Every structure is written in C-alpha cells, then in structure tokens.
Amino acid sequence: KIKYKSKYQTFGINIFNLIKNKVIEKPNFIKIDVDGNEIEILKTIKPLIKSKIIKSICIELNSKKKNRYDYAINLFKKYNYNLIGTELTFKDKKNLIQNYIFSI
C-alpha cells in the first residue's frame, strides 16, 4: 500500500479584526466551509447574524454530525433566517454533506 500524507497550512483571522482595520467592509454574504469547526465559527459571528448585518449565509454541514448540524440550523431559525436552498456535496454511509443557503 502507498501511504499518502498531505501537509498544508492555513491562515485564519477573526472577521471582526478585518472589519475594524478596514480590510473589508461588513459583509452581507459569507460562505462557511470549516470541516468540523462550524460551532466555533458561528459563535464568533453570532453578533453579525443576530444584528442581520449578514443577509445571506452559505454553510457546508454534515447532517450526520447532529451536534454541529442542530446548532447551525437552530441558530438560523432563532434569528429568522430562511433556508432557501441546499446542494449535495458528498454522501456515503457515514456522511451527508450539503451546502445550506440561508437568507433573511
């Protein structure tokens, strides 16, 4: 068997720092694809969701990871975001991954 190892680095920055330092304006649309860190990201941007600064959000969720999935769905429902579409990205016995698009 051939073993394949991939090493890569990513850069991360808090969205509030980008806005504060005028690197970007307050976004009205964001895409979240964080492979397991959905709850942490959503908790961080919750003020933008609550205040409705973000008008539309596309988030990749695995509906078989109930804790993450339920947290996201319930958060958007709580702040009156409507699910306007889904797109299947991956499916097997253990995963059902889709992009969910929410809008106010």
CSV table of N, CA and C in Angstrom, one decimal:
chain,number,residue,atom,x,y,z
A,1,LYS,N,0.8,-1.2,0.0
A,1,LYS,CA,0.0,0.0,0.0
A,1,LYS,C,0.9,1.3,0.0
A,2,ILE,N,0.4,2.2,-0.7
A,2,ILE,CA,1.1,3.5,-0.7
A,2,ILE,C,0.4,4.4,0.3
A,3,LYS,N,1.2,5.0,1.2
A,3,LYS,CA,0.6,5.9,2.1
A,3,LYS,C,0.8,7.3,1.6
A,4,TYR,N,-0.2,8.1,1.7
A,4,TYR,CA,-0.2,9.5,1.2
A,4,TYR,C,-0.4,10.4,2.4
A,5,LYS,N,0.5,11.3,2.6
A,5,LYS,CA,0.4,12.3,3.6
A,5,LYS,C,0.4,13.7,3.0
A,6,SER,N,-0.5,14.5,3.4
A,6,SER,CA,-0.6,15.8,2.9
A,6,SER,C,-0.4,16.8,4.1
A,7,LYS,N,0.5,17.7,3.9
A,7,LYS,CA,0.6,18.7,5.0
A,7,LYS,C,0.4,20.1,4.3
A,8,TYR,N,-0.5,20.8,4.9
A,8,TYR,CA,-0.8,22.2,4.4
A,8,TYR,C,-1.0,23.1,5.6
A,9,GLN,N,-0.8,24.3,5.4
A,9,GLN,CA,-1.0,25.3,6.4
A,9,GLN,C,-2.2,26.3,5.9
A,10,THR,N,-2.9,26.7,6.9
A,10,THR,CA,-3.9,27.7,6.6
A,10,THR,C,-3.7,28.9,7.4
A,11,PHE,N,-4.3,30.0,6.9
A,11,PHE,CA,-4.2,31.3,7.6
A,11,PHE,C,-5.6,31.6,8.1
A,12,GLY,N,-5.7,32.0,9.4
A,12,GLY,CA,-7.0,32.4,9.9
A,12,GLY,C,-6.9,33.7,10.6
A,13,ILE,N,-8.0,34.5,10.5
A,13,ILE,CA,-8.1,35.8,11.1
A,13,ILE,C,-9.6,36.0,11.5
A,14,ASN,N,-9.8,36.7,12.6
A,14,ASN,CA,-11.1,37.0,13.1
A,14,ASN,C,-11.7,38.0,12.2
A,15,ILE,N,-13.0,37.8,11.7
A,15,ILE,CA,-13.7,38.7,10.8
A,15,ILE,C,-13.8,40.1,11.4
A,16,PHE,N,-13.9,40.2,12.8
A,16,PHE,CA,-14.1,41.5,13.4
A,16,PHE,C,-12.8,42.3,13.3
A,17,ASN,N,-11.7,41.6,13.3
A,17,ASN,CA,-10.4,42.4,13.1
A,17,ASN,C,-10.3,42.9,11.7
A,18,LEU,N,-10.8,42.1,10.7
A,18,LEU,CA,-10.8,42.6,9.3
A,18,LEU,C,-11.7,43.8,9.1
A,19,ILE,N,-12.8,43.8,9.8
A,19,ILE,CA,-13.8,44.9,9.7
A,19,ILE,C,-13.2,46.1,10.4
A,20,LYS,N,-12.7,45.9,11.7
A,20,LYS,CA,-12.2,47.0,12.5
A,20,LYS,C,-11.0,47.7,11.8
A,21,ASN,N,-10.1,47.0,11.2
A,21,ASN,CA,-9.0,47.5,10.5
A,21,ASN,C,-9.2,47.9,9.0
A,22,LYS,N,-10.5,47.9,8.7
A,22,LYS,CA,-11.0,48.4,7.3
A,22,LYS,C,-10.3,47.6,6.2
A,23,VAL,N,-10.0,46.3,6.4
A,23,VAL,CA,-9.5,45.5,5.4
A,23,VAL,C,-10.7,45.1,4.5
A,24,ILE,N,-11.8,44.9,5.1
A,24,ILE,CA,-13.1,44.6,4.4
A,24,ILE,C,-14.2,45.4,5.0
A,25,GLU,N,-15.3,45.6,4.3
A,25,GLU,CA,-16.5,46.2,4.8
A,25,GLU,C,-17.3,45.1,5.5
A,26,LYS,N,-18.3,45.5,6.2
A,26,LYS,CA,-19.1,44.5,6.9
A,26,LYS,C,-19.8,43.7,5.7
A,27,PRO,N,-19.6,42.4,5.8
A,27,PRO,CA,-20.1,41.5,4.7
A,27,PRO,C,-21.6,41.3,4.8
A,28,ASN,N,-22.3,41.2,3.6
A,28,ASN,CA,-23.7,40.9,3.7
A,28,ASN,C,-23.9,39.4,3.2
A,29,PHE,N,-22.8,38.8,2.8
A,29,PHE,CA,-22.9,37.3,2.4
A,29,PHE,C,-21.6,36.7,2.8
A,30,ILE,N,-21.7,35.5,3.4
A,30,ILE,CA,-20.5,34.7,3.7
A,30,ILE,C,-20.7,33.3,3.4
A,31,LYS,N,-19.6,32.6,3.2
A,31,LYS,CA,-19.6,31.1,2.9
A,31,LYS,C,-18.7,30.5,4.0
A,32,ILE,N,-19.3,29.5,4.7
A,32,ILE,CA,-18.6,28.9,5.8
A,32,ILE,C,-18.3,27.4,5.4
A,33,ASP,N,-17.1,27.0,5.3
A,33,ASP,CA,-16.7,25.6,5.0
A,33,ASP,C,-15.4,25.3,5.8
A,34,VAL,N,-15.7,24.8,7.0
A,34,VAL,CA,-14.6,24.7,8.0
A,34,VAL,C,-14.4,23.3,8.5
A,35,ASP,N,-15.0,22.3,8.0
A,35,ASP,CA,-14.7,20.9,8.3
A,35,ASP,C,-14.6,20.6,9.8
A,36,GLY,N,-15.7,20.9,10.5
A,36,GLY,CA,-15.7,20.5,11.9
A,36,GLY,C,-15.7,21.6,12.9
A,37,ASN,N,-15.4,22.8,12.5
A,37,ASN,CA,-15.4,24.0,13.4
A,37,ASN,C,-16.6,24.9,13.2
A,38,GLU,N,-17.7,24.3,12.8
A,38,GLU,CA,-18.8,25.2,12.5
A,38,GLU,C,-19.3,25.9,13.7
A,39,ILE,N,-19.4,25.2,14.8
A,39,ILE,CA,-20.0,25.8,16.1
A,39,ILE,C,-19.1,27.0,16.5
A,40,GLU,N,-17.8,26.8,16.5
A,40,GLU,CA,-16.9,27.9,16.9
A,40,GLU,C,-17.0,29.1,16.0
A,41,ILE,N,-17.1,28.9,14.7
A,41,ILE,CA,-17.2,30.0,13.8
A,41,ILE,C,-18.5,30.7,14.0
A,42,LEU,N,-19.6,29.9,14.1
A,42,LEU,CA,-20.9,30.5,14.3
A,42,LEU,C,-21.0,31.3,15.6
A,43,LYS,N,-20.4,30.8,16.6
A,43,LYS,CA,-20.4,31.5,17.9
A,43,LYS,C,-19.7,32.8,17.7
A,44,THR,N,-18.6,32.8,17.0
A,44,THR,CA,-17.8,34.0,16.8
A,44,THR,C,-18.6,35.1,16.0
A,45,ILE,N,-19.3,34.7,14.9
A,45,ILE,CA,-20.0,35.6,14.1
A,45,ILE,C,-21.5,35.8,14.5
A,46,LYS,N,-21.9,35.2,15.6
A,46,LYS,CA,-23.3,35.4,16.1
A,46,LYS,C,-23.7,36.8,16.1
A,47,PRO,N,-22.9,37.8,16.6
A,47,PRO,CA,-23.4,39.2,16.6
A,47,PRO,C,-23.8,39.7,15.2
A,48,LEU,N,-23.0,39.2,14.2
A,48,LEU,CA,-23.4,39.6,12.8
A,48,LEU,C,-24.7,39.0,12.3
A,49,ILE,N,-24.9,37.8,12.8
A,49,ILE,CA,-26.1,37.1,12.4
A,49,ILE,C,-27.3,37.7,13.2
A,50,LYS,N,-27.1,37.9,14.5
A,50,LYS,CA,-28.2,38.4,15.3
A,50,LYS,C,-28.6,39.8,14.8
A,51,SER,N,-27.7,40.7,14.4
A,51,SER,CA,-28.0,42.0,14.0
A,51,SER,C,-28.4,42.1,12.6
A,52,LYS,N,-28.4,41.0,11.9
A,52,LYS,CA,-28.8,40.9,10.5
A,52,LYS,C,-27.9,41.6,9.5
A,53,ILE,N,-26.7,41.9,9.9
A,53,ILE,CA,-25.7,42.5,9.0
A,53,ILE,C,-25.5,41.6,7.9
A,54,ILE,N,-25.3,40.3,8.2
A,54,ILE,CA,-25.2,39.3,7.1
A,54,ILE,C,-26.6,38.9,6.6
A,55,LYS,N,-26.8,39.1,5.4
A,55,LYS,CA,-28.1,38.9,4.8
A,55,LYS,C,-28.3,37.5,4.3
A,56,SER,N,-27.1,36.9,3.9
A,56,SER,CA,-27.2,35.5,3.3
A,56,SER,C,-26.0,34.7,3.8
A,57,ILE,N,-26.2,33.5,4.1
A,57,ILE,CA,-25.1,32.6,4.6
A,57,ILE,C,-25.1,31.3,3.9
A,58,CYS,N,-24.0,30.8,3.3
A,58,CYS,CA,-23.9,29.5,2.8
A,58,CYS,C,-23.0,28.7,3.7
A,59,ILE,N,-23.5,27.7,4.2
A,59,ILE,CA,-22.6,26.9,5.2
A,59,ILE,C,-22.7,25.4,4.8
A,60,GLU,N,-21.5,24.8,4.8
A,60,GLU,CA,-21.4,23.4,4.5
A,60,GLU,C,-21.6,22.6,5.8
A,61,LEU,N,-22.6,21.7,5.9
A,61,LEU,CA,-22.9,21.0,7.1
A,61,LEU,C,-23.0,19.5,6.7
A,62,ASN,N,-22.6,18.7,7.7
A,62,ASN,CA,-22.8,17.2,7.6
A,62,ASN,C,-24.0,16.9,8.5
A,63,SER,N,-25.1,16.6,8.0
A,63,SER,CA,-26.3,16.4,8.8
A,63,SER,C,-26.2,15.1,9.7
A,64,LYS,N,-25.2,14.3,9.4
A,64,LYS,CA,-25.0,13.1,10.3
A,64,LYS,C,-24.1,13.5,11.5
A,65,LYS,N,-23.6,14.7,11.6
A,65,LYS,CA,-22.9,15.2,12.8
A,65,LYS,C,-23.9,16.1,13.5
A,66,LYS,N,-24.8,15.4,14.2
A,66,LYS,CA,-26.0,16.1,14.8
A,66,LYS,C,-25.7,17.3,15.6
A,67,ASN,N,-24.7,17.3,16.5
A,67,ASN,CA,-24.5,18.4,17.3
A,67,ASN,C,-24.2,19.7,16.5
A,68,ARG,N,-23.3,19.6,15.5
A,68,ARG,CA,-22.9,20.7,14.7
A,68,ARG,C,-24.1,21.2,13.8
A,69,TYR,N,-24.8,20.2,13.2
A,69,TYR,CA,-25.9,20.4,12.3
A,69,TYR,C,-27.0,21.1,13.1
A,70,ASP,N,-27.4,20.6,14.2
A,70,ASP,CA,-28.5,21.1,15.0
A,70,ASP,C,-28.2,22.5,15.5
A,71,TYR,N,-27.0,22.8,15.9
A,71,TYR,CA,-26.6,24.1,16.4
A,71,TYR,C,-26.8,25.1,15.3
A,72,ALA,N,-26.3,24.8,14.1
A,72,ALA,CA,-26.4,25.8,13.0
A,72,ALA,C,-27.8,26.0,12.6
A,73,ILE,N,-28.6,24.9,12.4
A,73,ILE,CA,-30.0,25.1,12.0
A,73,ILE,C,-30.8,25.9,13.0
A,74,ASN,N,-30.6,25.6,14.3
A,74,ASN,CA,-31.3,26.3,15.4
A,74,ASN,C,-30.9,27.7,15.5
A,75,LEU,N,-29.7,28.0,15.3
A,75,LEU,CA,-29.2,29.4,15.3
A,75,LEU,C,-29.9,30.2,14.2
A,76,PHE,N,-29.9,29.7,13.0
A,76,PHE,CA,-30.5,30.5,11.9
A,76,PHE,C,-32.0,30.6,12.1
A,77,LYS,N,-32.7,29.6,12.6
A,77,LYS,CA,-34.1,29.7,12.9
A,77,LYS,C,-34.4,30.7,13.9
A,78,LYS,N,-33.5,30.7,15.0
A,78,LYS,CA,-33.7,31.7,16.1
A,78,LYS,C,-33.7,33.1,15.6
A,79,TYR,N,-32.9,33.4,14.6
A,79,TYR,CA,-32.8,34.8,14.1
A,79,TYR,C,-33.5,35.0,12.8
A,80,ASN,N,-34.5,34.1,12.5
A,80,ASN,CA,-35.4,34.3,11.4
A,80,ASN,C,-34.7,34.2,10.0
A,81,TYR,N,-33.7,33.4,9.9
A,81,TYR,CA,-33.1,33.2,8.5
A,81,TYR,C,-33.9,32.0,7.9
A,82,ASN,N,-34.2,32.1,6.7
A,82,ASN,CA,-34.9,31.1,6.0
A,82,ASN,C,-34.0,30.3,5.1
A,83,LEU,N,-34.2,29.0,5.1
A,83,LEU,CA,-33.4,28.1,4.3
A,83,LEU,C,-34.0,28.2,2.9
A,84,ILE,N,-33.1,28.7,1.9
A,84,ILE,CA,-33.6,28.9,0.6
A,84,ILE,C,-33.1,27.9,-0.4
A,85,GLY,N,-32.1,27.1,0.0
A,85,GLY,CA,-31.6,26.1,-0.9
A,85,GLY,C,-30.6,25.2,-0.3
A,86,THR,N,-30.4,24.0,-0.9
A,86,THR,CA,-29.3,23.1,-0.5
A,86,THR,C,-28.7,22.5,-1.7
A,87,GLU,N,-27.5,22.1,-1.6
A,87,GLU,CA,-26.8,21.4,-2.7
A,87,GLU,C,-25.9,20.3,-2.1
A,88,LEU,N,-26.1,19.1,-2.5
A,88,LEU,CA,-25.4,18.0,-2.1
A,88,LEU,C,-23.9,18.1,-2.5
A,89,THR,N,-23.0,17.9,-1.6
A,89,THR,CA,-21.6,17.9,-2.0
A,89,THR,C,-20.9,16.6,-1.8
A,90,PHE,N,-21.4,15.8,-0.9
A,90,PHE,CA,-20.8,14.4,-0.6
A,90,PHE,C,-21.8,13.6,0.2
A,91,LYS,N,-21.8,12.3,-0.2
A,91,LYS,CA,-22.7,11.3,0.5
A,91,LYS,C,-22.0,10.0,0.5
A,92,ASP,N,-22.0,9.4,1.7
A,92,ASP,CA,-21.6,8.0,1.9
A,92,ASP,C,-22.4,7.4,3.1
A,93,LYS,N,-22.0,6.3,3.6
A,93,LYS,CA,-22.7,5.7,4.8
A,93,LYS,C,-22.6,6.5,6.0
A,94,LYS,N,-21.5,7.2,6.2
A,94,LYS,CA,-21.3,8.0,7.4
A,94,LYS,C,-21.4,9.5,7.3
A,95,ASN,N,-21.6,10.0,6.1
A,95,ASN,CA,-21.6,11.4,5.8
A,95,ASN,C,-22.7,11.8,4.8
A,96,LEU,N,-23.4,12.9,5.1
A,96,LEU,CA,-24.3,13.5,4.2
A,96,LEU,C,-24.0,15.0,4.3
A,97,ILE,N,-23.1,15.5,3.4
A,97,ILE,CA,-22.6,16.8,3.4
A,97,ILE,C,-23.3,17.7,2.3
A,98,GLN,N,-23.8,18.8,2.8
A,98,GLN,CA,-24.5,19.7,1.8
A,98,GLN,C,-24.2,21.1,2.2
A,99,ASN,N,-24.3,21.9,1.1
A,99,ASN,CA,-24.3,23.4,1.3
A,99,ASN,C,-25.7,23.8,1.6
A,100,TYR,N,-25.9,24.6,2.7
A,100,TYR,CA,-27.2,25.1,3.1
A,100,TYR,C,-27.1,26.6,2.9
A,101,ILE,N,-28.1,27.2,2.2
A,101,ILE,CA,-28.1,28.6,2.0
A,101,ILE,C,-29.3,29.2,2.8
A,102,PHE,N,-28.9,30.1,3.7
A,102,PHE,CA,-29.9,30.8,4.5
A,102,PHE,C,-29.9,32.3,4.1
A,103,SER,N,-31.1,32.9,4.2
A,103,SER,CA,-31.2,34.3,3.9
A,103,SER,C,-32.3,34.9,4.8
A,104,ILE,N,-32.2,36.2,4.9
A,104,ILE,CA,-33.3,36.9,5.7
A,104,ILE,C,-34.1,37.7,4.7
